PDB file of C-alpha atoms in Angstrom:
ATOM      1  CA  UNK A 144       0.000   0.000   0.000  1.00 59.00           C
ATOM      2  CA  UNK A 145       1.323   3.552  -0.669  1.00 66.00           C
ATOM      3  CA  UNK A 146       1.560   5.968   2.391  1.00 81.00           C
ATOM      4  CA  UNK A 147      -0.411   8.685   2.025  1.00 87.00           C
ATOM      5  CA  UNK A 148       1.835  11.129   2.656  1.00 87.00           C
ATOM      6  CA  UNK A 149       4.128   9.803  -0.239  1.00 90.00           C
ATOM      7  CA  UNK A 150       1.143  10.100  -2.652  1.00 91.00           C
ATOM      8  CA  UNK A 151       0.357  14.163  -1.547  1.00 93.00           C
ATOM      9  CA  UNK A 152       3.813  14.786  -2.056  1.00 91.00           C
ATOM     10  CA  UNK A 153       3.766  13.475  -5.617  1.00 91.00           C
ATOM     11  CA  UNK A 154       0.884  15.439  -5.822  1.00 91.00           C
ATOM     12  CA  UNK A 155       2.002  18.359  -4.545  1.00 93.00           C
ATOM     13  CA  UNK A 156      -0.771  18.221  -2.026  1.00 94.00           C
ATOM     14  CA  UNK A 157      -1.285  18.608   2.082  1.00 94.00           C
ATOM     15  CA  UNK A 158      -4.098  17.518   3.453  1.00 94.00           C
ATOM     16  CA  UNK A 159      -6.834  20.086   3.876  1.00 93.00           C
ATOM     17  CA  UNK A 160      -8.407  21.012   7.359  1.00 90.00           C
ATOM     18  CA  UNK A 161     -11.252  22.442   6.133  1.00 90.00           C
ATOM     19  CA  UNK A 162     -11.706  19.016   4.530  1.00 91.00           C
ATOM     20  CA  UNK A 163     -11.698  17.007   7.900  1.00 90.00           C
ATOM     21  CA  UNK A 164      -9.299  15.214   5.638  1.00 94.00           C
ATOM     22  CA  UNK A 165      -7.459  12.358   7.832  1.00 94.00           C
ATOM     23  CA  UNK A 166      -6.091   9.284   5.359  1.00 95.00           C
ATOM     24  CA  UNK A 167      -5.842   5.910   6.480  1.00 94.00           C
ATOM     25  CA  UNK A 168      -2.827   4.911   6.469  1.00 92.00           C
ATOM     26  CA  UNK A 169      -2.270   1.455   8.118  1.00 94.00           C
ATOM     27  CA  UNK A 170      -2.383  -1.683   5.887  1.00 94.00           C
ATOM     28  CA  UNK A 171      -4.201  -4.029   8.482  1.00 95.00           C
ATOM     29  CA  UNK A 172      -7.293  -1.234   9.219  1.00 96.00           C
ATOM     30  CA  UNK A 173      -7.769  -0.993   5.095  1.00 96.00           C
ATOM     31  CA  UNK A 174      -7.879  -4.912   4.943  1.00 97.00           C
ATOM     32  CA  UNK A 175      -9.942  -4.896   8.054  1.00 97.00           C
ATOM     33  CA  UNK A 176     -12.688  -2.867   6.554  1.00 98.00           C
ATOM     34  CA  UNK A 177     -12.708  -3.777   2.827  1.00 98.00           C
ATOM     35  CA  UNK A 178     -13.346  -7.238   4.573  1.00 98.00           C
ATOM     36  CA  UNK A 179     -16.110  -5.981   6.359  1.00 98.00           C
ATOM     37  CA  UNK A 180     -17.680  -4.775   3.775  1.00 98.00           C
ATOM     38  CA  UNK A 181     -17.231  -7.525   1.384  1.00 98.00           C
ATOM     39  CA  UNK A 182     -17.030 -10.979   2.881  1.00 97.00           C
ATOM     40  CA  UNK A 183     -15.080 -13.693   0.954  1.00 97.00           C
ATOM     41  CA  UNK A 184     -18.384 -15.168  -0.234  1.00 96.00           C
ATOM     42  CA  UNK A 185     -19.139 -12.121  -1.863  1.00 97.00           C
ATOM     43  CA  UNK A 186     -15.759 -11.839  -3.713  1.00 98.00           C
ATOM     44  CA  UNK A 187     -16.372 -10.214  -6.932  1.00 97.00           C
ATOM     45  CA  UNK A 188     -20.048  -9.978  -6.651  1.00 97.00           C
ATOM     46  CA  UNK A 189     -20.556  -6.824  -4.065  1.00 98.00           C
ATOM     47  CA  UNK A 190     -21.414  -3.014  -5.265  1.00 98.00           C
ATOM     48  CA  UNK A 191     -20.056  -0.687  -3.340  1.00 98.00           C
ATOM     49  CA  UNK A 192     -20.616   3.040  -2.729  1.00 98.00           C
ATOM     50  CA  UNK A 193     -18.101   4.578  -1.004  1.00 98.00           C
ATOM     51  CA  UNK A 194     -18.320   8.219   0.611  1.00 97.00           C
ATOM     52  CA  UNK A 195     -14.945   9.604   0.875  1.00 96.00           C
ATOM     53  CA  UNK A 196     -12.457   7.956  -1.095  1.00 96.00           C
ATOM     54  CA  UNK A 197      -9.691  10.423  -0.413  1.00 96.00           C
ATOM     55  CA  UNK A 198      -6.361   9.255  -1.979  1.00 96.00           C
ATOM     56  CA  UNK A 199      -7.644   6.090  -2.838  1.00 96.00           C
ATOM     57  CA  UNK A 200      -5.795   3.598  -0.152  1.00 95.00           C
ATOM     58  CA  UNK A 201      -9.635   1.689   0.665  1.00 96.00           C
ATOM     59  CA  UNK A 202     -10.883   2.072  -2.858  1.00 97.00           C
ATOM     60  CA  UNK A 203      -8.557  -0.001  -4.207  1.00 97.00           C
ATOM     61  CA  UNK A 204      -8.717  -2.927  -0.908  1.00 97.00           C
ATOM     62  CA  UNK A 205     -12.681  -2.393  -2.227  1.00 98.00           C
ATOM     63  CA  UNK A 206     -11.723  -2.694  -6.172  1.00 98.00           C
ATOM     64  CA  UNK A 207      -9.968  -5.916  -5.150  1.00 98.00           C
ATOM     65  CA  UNK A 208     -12.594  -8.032  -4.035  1.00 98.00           C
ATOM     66  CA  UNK A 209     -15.916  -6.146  -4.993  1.00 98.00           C
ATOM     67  CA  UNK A 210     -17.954  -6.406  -8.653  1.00 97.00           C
ATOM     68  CA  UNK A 211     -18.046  -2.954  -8.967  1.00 97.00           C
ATOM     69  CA  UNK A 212     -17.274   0.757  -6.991  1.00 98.00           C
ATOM     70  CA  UNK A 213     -18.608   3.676  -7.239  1.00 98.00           C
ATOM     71  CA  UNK A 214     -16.367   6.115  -4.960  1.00 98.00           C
ATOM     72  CA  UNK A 215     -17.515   9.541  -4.261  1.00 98.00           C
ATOM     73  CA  UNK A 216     -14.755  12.753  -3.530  1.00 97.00           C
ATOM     74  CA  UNK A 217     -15.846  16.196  -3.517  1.00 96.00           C
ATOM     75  CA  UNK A 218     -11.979  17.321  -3.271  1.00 96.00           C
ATOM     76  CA  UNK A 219     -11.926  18.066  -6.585  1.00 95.00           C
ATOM     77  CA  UNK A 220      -7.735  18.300  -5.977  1.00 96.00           C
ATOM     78  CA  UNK A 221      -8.232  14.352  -5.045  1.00 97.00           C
ATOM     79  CA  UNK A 222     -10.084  13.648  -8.254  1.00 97.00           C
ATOM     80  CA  UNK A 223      -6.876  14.202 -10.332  1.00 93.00           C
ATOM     81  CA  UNK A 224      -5.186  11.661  -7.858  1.00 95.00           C
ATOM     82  CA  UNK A 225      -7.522   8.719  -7.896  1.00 97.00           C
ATOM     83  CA  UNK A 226      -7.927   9.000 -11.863  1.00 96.00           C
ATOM     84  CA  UNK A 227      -4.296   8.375 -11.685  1.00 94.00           C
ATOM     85  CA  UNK A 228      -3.609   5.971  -8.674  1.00 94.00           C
ATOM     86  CA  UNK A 229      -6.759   3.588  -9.671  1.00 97.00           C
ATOM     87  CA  UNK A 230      -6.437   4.052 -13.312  1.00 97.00           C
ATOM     88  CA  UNK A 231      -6.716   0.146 -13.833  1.00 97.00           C
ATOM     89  CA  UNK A 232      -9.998  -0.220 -12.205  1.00 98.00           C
ATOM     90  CA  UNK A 233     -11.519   2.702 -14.107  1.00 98.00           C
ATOM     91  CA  UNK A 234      -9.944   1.051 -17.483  1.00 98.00           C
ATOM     92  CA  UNK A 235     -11.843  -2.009 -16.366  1.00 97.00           C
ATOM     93  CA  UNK A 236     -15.082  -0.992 -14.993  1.00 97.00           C
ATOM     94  CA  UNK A 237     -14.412  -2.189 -11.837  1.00 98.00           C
ATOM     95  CA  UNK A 238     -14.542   1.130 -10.341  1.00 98.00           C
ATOM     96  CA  UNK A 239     -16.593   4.896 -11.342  1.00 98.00           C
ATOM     97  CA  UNK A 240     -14.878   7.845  -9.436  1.00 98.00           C
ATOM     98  CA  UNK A 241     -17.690  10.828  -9.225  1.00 97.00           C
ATOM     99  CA  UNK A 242     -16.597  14.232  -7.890  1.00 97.00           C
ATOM    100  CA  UNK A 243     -18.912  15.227  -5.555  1.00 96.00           C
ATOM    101  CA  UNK A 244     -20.429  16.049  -1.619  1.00 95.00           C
ATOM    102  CA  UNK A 245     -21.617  12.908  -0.305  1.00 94.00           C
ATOM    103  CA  UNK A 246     -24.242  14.702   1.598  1.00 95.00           C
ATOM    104  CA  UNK A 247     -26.549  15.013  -1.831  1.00 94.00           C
ATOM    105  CA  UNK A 248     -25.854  12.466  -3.616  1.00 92.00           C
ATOM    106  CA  UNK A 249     -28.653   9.703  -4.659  1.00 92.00           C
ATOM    107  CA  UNK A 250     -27.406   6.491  -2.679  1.00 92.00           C
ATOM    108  CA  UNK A 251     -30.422   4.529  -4.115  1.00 91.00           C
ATOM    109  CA  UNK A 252     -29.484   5.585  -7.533  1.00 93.00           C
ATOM    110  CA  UNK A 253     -25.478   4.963  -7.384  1.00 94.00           C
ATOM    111  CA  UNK A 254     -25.948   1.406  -5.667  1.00 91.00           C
ATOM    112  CA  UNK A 255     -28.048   0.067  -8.912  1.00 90.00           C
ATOM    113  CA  UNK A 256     -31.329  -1.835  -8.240  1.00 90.00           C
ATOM    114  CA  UNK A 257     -31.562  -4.916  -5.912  1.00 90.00           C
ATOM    115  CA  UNK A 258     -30.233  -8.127  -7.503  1.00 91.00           C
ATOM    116  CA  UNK A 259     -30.205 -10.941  -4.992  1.00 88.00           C
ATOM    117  CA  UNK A 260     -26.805 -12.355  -6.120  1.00 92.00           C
ATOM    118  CA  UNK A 261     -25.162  -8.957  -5.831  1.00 96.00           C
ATOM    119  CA  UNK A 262     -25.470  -7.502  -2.483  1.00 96.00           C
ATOM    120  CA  UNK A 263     -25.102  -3.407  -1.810  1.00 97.00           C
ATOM    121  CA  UNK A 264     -22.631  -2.138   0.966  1.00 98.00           C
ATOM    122  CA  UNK A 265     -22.563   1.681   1.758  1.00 98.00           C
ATOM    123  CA  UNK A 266     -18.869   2.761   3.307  1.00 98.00           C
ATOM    124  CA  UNK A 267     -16.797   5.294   3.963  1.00 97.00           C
ATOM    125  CA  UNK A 268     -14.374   6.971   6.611  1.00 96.00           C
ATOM    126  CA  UNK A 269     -16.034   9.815   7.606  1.00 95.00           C
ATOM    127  CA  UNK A 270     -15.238  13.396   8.272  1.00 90.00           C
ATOM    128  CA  UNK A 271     -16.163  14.429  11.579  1.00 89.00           C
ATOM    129  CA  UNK A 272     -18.135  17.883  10.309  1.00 90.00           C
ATOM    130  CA  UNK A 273     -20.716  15.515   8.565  1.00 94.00           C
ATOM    131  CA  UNK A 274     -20.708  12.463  10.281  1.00 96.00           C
ATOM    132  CA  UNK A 275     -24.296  13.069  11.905  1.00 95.00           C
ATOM    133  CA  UNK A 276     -25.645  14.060   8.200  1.00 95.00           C
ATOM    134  CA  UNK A 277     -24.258  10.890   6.452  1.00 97.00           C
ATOM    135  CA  UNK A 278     -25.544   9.061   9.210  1.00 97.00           C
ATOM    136  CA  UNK A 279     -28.787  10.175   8.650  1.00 96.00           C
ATOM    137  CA  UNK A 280     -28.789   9.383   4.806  1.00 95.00           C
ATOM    138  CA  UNK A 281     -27.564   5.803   6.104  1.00 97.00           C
ATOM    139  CA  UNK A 282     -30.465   5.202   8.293  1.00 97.00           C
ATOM    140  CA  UNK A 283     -33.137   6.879   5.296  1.00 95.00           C
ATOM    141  CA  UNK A 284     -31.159   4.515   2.840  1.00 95.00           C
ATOM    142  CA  UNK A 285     -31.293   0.988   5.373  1.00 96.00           C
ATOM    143  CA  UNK A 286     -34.025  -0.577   3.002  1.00 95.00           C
ATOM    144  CA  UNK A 287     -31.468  -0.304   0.087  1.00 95.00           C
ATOM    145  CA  UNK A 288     -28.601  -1.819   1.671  1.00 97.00           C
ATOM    146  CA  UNK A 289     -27.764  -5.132   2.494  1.00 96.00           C
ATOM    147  CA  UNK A 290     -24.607  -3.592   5.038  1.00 98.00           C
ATOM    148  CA  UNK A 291     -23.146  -0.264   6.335  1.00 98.00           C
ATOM    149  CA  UNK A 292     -19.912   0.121   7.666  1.00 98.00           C
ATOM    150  CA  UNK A 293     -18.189   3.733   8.258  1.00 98.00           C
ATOM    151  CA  UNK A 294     -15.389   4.701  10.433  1.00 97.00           C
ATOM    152  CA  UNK A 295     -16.026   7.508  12.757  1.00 98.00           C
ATOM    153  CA  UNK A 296     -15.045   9.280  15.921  1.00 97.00           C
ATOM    154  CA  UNK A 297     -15.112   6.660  18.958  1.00 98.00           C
ATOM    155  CA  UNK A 298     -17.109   8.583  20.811  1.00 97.00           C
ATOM    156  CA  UNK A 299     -19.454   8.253  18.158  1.00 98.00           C
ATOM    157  CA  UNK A 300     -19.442   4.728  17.947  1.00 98.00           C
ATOM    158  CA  UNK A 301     -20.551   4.647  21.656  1.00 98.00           C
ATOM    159  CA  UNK A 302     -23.165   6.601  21.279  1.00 98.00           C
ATOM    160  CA  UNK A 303     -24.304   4.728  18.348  1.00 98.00           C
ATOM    161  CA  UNK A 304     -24.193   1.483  20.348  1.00 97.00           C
ATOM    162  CA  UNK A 305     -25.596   2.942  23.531  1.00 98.00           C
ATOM    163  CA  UNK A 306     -28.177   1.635  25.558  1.00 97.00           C
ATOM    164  CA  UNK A 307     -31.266   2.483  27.160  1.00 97.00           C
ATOM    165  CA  UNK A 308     -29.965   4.286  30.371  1.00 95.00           C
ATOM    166  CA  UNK A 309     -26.897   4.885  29.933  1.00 95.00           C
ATOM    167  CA  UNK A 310     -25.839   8.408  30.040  1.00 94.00           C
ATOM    168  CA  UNK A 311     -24.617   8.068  25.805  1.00 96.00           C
ATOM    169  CA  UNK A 312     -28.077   6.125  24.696  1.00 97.00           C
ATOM    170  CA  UNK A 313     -30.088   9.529  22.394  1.00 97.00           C
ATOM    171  CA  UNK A 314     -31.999  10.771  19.853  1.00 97.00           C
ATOM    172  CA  UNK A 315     -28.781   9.292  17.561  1.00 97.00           C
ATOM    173  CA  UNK A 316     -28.872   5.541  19.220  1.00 98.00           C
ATOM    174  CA  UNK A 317     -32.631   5.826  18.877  1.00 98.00           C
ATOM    175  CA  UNK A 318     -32.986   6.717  14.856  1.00 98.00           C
ATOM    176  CA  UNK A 319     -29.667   4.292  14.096  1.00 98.00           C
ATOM    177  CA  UNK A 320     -31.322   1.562  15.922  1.00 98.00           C
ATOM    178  CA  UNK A 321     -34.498   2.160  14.446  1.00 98.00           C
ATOM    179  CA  UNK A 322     -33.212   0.492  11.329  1.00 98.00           C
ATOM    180  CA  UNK A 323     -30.507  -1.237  12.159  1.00 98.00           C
ATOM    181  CA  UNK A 324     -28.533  -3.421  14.113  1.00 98.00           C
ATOM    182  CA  UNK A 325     -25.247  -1.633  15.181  1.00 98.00           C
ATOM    183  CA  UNK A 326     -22.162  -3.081  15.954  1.00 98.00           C
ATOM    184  CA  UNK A 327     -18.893  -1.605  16.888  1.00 97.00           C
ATOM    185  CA  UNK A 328     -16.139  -3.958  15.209  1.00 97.00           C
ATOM    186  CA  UNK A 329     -12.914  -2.286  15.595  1.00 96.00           C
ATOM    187  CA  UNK A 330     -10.801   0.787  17.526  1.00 98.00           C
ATOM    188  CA  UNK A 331      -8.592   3.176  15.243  1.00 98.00           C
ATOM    189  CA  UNK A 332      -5.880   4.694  16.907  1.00 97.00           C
ATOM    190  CA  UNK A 333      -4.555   7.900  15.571  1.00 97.00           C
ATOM    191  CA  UNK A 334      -1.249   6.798  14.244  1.00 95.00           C
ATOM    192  CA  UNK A 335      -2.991   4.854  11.529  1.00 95.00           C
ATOM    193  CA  UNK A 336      -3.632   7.899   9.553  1.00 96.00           C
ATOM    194  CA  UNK A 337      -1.913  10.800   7.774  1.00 94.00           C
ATOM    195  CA  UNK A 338      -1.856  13.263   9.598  1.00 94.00           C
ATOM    196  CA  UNK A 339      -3.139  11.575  12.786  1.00 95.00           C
ATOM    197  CA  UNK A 340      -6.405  13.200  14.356  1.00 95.00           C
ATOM    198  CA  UNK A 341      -6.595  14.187  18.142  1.00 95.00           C
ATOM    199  CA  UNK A 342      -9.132  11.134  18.906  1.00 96.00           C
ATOM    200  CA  UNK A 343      -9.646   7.758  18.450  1.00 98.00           C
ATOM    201  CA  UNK A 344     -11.486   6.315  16.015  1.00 98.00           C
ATOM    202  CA  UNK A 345     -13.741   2.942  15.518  1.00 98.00           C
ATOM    203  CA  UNK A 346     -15.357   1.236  12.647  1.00 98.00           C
ATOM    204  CA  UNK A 347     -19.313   0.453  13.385  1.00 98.00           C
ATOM    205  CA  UNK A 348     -21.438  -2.186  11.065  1.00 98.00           C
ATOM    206  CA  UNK A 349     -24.595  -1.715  10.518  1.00 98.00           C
ATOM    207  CA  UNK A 350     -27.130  -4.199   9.505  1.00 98.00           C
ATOM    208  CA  UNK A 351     -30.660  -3.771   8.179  1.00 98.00           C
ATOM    209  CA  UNK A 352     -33.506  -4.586  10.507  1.00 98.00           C
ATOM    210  CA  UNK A 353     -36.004  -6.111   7.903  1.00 95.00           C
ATOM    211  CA  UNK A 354     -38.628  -4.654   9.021  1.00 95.00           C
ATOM    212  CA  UNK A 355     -37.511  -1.651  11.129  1.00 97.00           C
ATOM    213  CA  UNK A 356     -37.703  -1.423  14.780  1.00 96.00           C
ATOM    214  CA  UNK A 357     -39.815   1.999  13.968  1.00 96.00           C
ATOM    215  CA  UNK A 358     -40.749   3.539  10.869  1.00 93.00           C
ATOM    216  CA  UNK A 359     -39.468   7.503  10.725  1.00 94.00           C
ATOM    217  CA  UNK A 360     -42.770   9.254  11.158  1.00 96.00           C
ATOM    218  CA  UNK A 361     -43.128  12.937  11.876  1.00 97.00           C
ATOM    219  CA  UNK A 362     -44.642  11.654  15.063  1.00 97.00           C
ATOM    220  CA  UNK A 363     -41.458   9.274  15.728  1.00 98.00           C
ATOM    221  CA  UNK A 364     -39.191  11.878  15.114  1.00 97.00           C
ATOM    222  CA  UNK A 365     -40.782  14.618  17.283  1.00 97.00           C
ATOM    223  CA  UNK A 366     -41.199  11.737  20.264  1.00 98.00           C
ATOM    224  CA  UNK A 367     -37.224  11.329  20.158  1.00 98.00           C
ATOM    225  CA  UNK A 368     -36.022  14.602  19.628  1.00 97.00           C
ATOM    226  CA  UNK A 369     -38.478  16.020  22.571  1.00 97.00           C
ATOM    227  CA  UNK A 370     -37.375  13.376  24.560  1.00 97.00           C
ATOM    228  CA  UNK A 371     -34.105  13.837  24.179  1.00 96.00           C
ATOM    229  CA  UNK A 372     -34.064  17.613  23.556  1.00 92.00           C
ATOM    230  CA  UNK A 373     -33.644  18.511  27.677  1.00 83.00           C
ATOM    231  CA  UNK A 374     -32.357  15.175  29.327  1.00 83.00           C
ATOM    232  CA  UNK A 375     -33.804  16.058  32.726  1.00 86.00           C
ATOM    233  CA  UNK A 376     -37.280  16.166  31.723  1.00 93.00           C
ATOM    234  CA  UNK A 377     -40.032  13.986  32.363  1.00 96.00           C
ATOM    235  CA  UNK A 378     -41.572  12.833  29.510  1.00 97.00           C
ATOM    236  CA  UNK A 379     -45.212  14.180  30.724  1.00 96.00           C
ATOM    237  CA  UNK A 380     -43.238  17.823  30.315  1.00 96.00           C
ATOM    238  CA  UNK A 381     -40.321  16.945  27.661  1.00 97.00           C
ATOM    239  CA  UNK A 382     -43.704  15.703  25.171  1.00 97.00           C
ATOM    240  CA  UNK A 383     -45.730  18.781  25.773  1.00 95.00           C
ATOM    241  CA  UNK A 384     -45.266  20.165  22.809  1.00 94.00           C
ATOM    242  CA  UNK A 385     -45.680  17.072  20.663  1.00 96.00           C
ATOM    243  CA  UNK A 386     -50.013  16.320  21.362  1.00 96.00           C
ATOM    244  CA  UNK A 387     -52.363  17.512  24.021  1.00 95.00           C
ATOM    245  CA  UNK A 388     -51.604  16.345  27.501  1.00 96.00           C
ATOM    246  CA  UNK A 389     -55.155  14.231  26.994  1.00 96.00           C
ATOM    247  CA  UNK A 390     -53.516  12.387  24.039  1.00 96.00           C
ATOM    248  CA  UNK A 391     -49.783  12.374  25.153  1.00 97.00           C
ATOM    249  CA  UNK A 392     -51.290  10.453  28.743  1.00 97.00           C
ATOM    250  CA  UNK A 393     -53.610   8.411  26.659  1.00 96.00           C
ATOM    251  CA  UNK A 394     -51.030   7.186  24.522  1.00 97.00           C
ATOM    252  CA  UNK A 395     -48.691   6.467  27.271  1.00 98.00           C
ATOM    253  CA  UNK A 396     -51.164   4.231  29.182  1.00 97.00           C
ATOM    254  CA  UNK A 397     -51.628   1.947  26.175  1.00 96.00           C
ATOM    255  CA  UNK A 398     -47.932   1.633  25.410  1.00 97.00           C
ATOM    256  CA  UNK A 399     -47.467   1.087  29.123  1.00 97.00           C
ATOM    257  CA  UNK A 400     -45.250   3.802  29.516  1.00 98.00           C
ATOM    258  CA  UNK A 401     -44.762   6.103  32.454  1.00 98.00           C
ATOM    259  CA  UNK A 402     -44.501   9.514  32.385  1.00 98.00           C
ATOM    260  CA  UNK A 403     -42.775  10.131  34.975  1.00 97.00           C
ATOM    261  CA  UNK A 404     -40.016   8.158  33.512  1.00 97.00           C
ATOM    262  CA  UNK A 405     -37.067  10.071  31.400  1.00 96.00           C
ATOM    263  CA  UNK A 406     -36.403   9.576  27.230  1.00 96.00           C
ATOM    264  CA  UNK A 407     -33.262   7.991  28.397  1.00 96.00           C
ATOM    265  CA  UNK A 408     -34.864   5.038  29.950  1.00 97.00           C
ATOM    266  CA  UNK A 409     -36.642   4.160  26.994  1.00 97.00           C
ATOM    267  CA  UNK A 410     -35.840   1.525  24.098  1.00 98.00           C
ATOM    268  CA  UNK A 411     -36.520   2.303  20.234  1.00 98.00           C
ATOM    269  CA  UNK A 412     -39.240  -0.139  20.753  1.00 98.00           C
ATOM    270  CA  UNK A 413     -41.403   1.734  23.390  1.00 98.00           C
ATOM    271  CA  UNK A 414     -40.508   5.145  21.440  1.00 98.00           C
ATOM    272  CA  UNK A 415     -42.146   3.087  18.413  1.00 98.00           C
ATOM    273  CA  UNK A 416     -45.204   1.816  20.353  1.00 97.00           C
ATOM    274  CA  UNK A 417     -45.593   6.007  21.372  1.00 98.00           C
ATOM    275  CA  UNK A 418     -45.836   7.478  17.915  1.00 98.00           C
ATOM    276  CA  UNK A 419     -48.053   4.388  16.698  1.00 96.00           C
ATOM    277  CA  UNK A 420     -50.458   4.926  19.897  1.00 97.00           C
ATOM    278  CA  UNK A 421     -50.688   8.759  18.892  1.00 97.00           C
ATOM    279  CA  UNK A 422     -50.767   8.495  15.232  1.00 94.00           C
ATOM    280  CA  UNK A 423     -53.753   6.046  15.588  1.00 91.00           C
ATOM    281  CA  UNK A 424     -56.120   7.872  17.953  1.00 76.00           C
ATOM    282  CA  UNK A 425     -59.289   9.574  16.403  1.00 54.00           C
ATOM    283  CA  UNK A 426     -59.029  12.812  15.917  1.00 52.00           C
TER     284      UNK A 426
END
């Protein structure tokens, strides 16, 4: 594998802080993933969309094993470099480089239609400015997916993780749950990038609950973010704004929830029993 650094030089590049930009840089963590993304049974028959391909060091562990690649970089300095570094795979087909911001771009549309033989894996090591946004797109993208995996802050990872109760389970662990199953494979330490960041990093999988826990209604959404939005609140106060107190208590009773009880004590399940009760009542 080429260090990074080597490949800015010949570039005549540094990395860019507005960017985020921190490379891998460590053989074994580029293996690591590309493996977790595409198994050995699915050797050649994977399509992957990658957000963030950078200088190109997990694009081409991807290239190696997957059908096809699409990689997205809106560095449009990088562009020039992966047209050059992964020339081969474009020449082949194996792999589309497309310059621009993962944040907009059409993940149903860039990971093709479902084929059963050929399943879809979203990736990516992500910058820390937009990891809550591409997390987002992840969780309104789970149907389309067969796999997620992203690297990301460690703290993150916790919090994706977290559990009811514990003082890391919110509004994040609730919508990621929602729709999938998260796991947190892998720590990162800094030195395995160029230039290394101040924190440590992990790599999270996440796997499709088929069907969700709790389908993203306005109602769900409001629940969790109202719930979550002043920690100390009870819910009979922290809801307030979401229904009438009438409904709100109503609702509660049939989902057997108390009131009295805090967001943090709740699972994605009893958030998703909530916004059914409410969403169902006459009006």
């Amino acid at each position: 594998m080429k260090a990074a650094r080597s490949i800015l030089d010949r570039a005549g590049l540094v990395p860019k802080k507005s960017f985020g930009q921190h490379f891998l840089n460590r053989t074994t963590i580029v293996d690591f993933i590309a493996r977790a993304c595409v198994s050995d049974m699915e050797i050649g028959k994977a399509r992957v969309l990658e957000l963030g391909a950078g200088l190109g060091v997990l694009t081409t562990a991807l290239a190696l094993r997957a059908k096809s690649v699409v990689a997205i970089e809106r560095d449009r300095d990088l562009i020039h470099v992966l047209a050059r570094e992964l020339e081969a795979f474009i020449a082949q087909g194996v792999l589309q480089v497309v310059e621009g911001d993962a944040q907009v771009q059409d993940t149903r549309a860039r990971l093709g239609p479902f084929e059963a033989s050929s399943p879809r894996v979203l990736c990516g090591n992500l910058p820390y400015q937009i990891t809550g946004s591409l997390i987002e797109r992840a969780v309104r993208y789970a149907d389309d997916v067969e796999r997620v995996v992203f690297m990301v802050q460690l703290e993150v990872a916790d919090r994706l993780a977290a559990k009811p109760g514990s003082k890391i389970y919110g509004a994040l662990s609730v919508f990621t749950q929602a729709a999938f199953r998260v796991e947190k494979l892998y720590n990162v330490s800094p030195g395995c990038f160029y230039p290394p960041p101040d924190v440590t990093s992990a790599v999270v999988m996440f796997t499709p609950l088929r069907p969700r826990r709790a389908d993203e209604t306005p109602t769900f959404r409001a629940l969790v973010k109202s719930a979550f939005c002043m920690r100390r609140k009870k819910l009979r106060n922290a809801w307030s704004g979401v229904a009438s107190a009438e409904a709100i208590a109503h609702a509660a009773m049939r989902s057997g929830i108390s009131l009295d009880a805090r967001g943090e004590t709740l699972s994605v399940d009893q958030f998703a029993a909530m916004a059914r009760a409410l969403d169902s009542r006459t009006p």
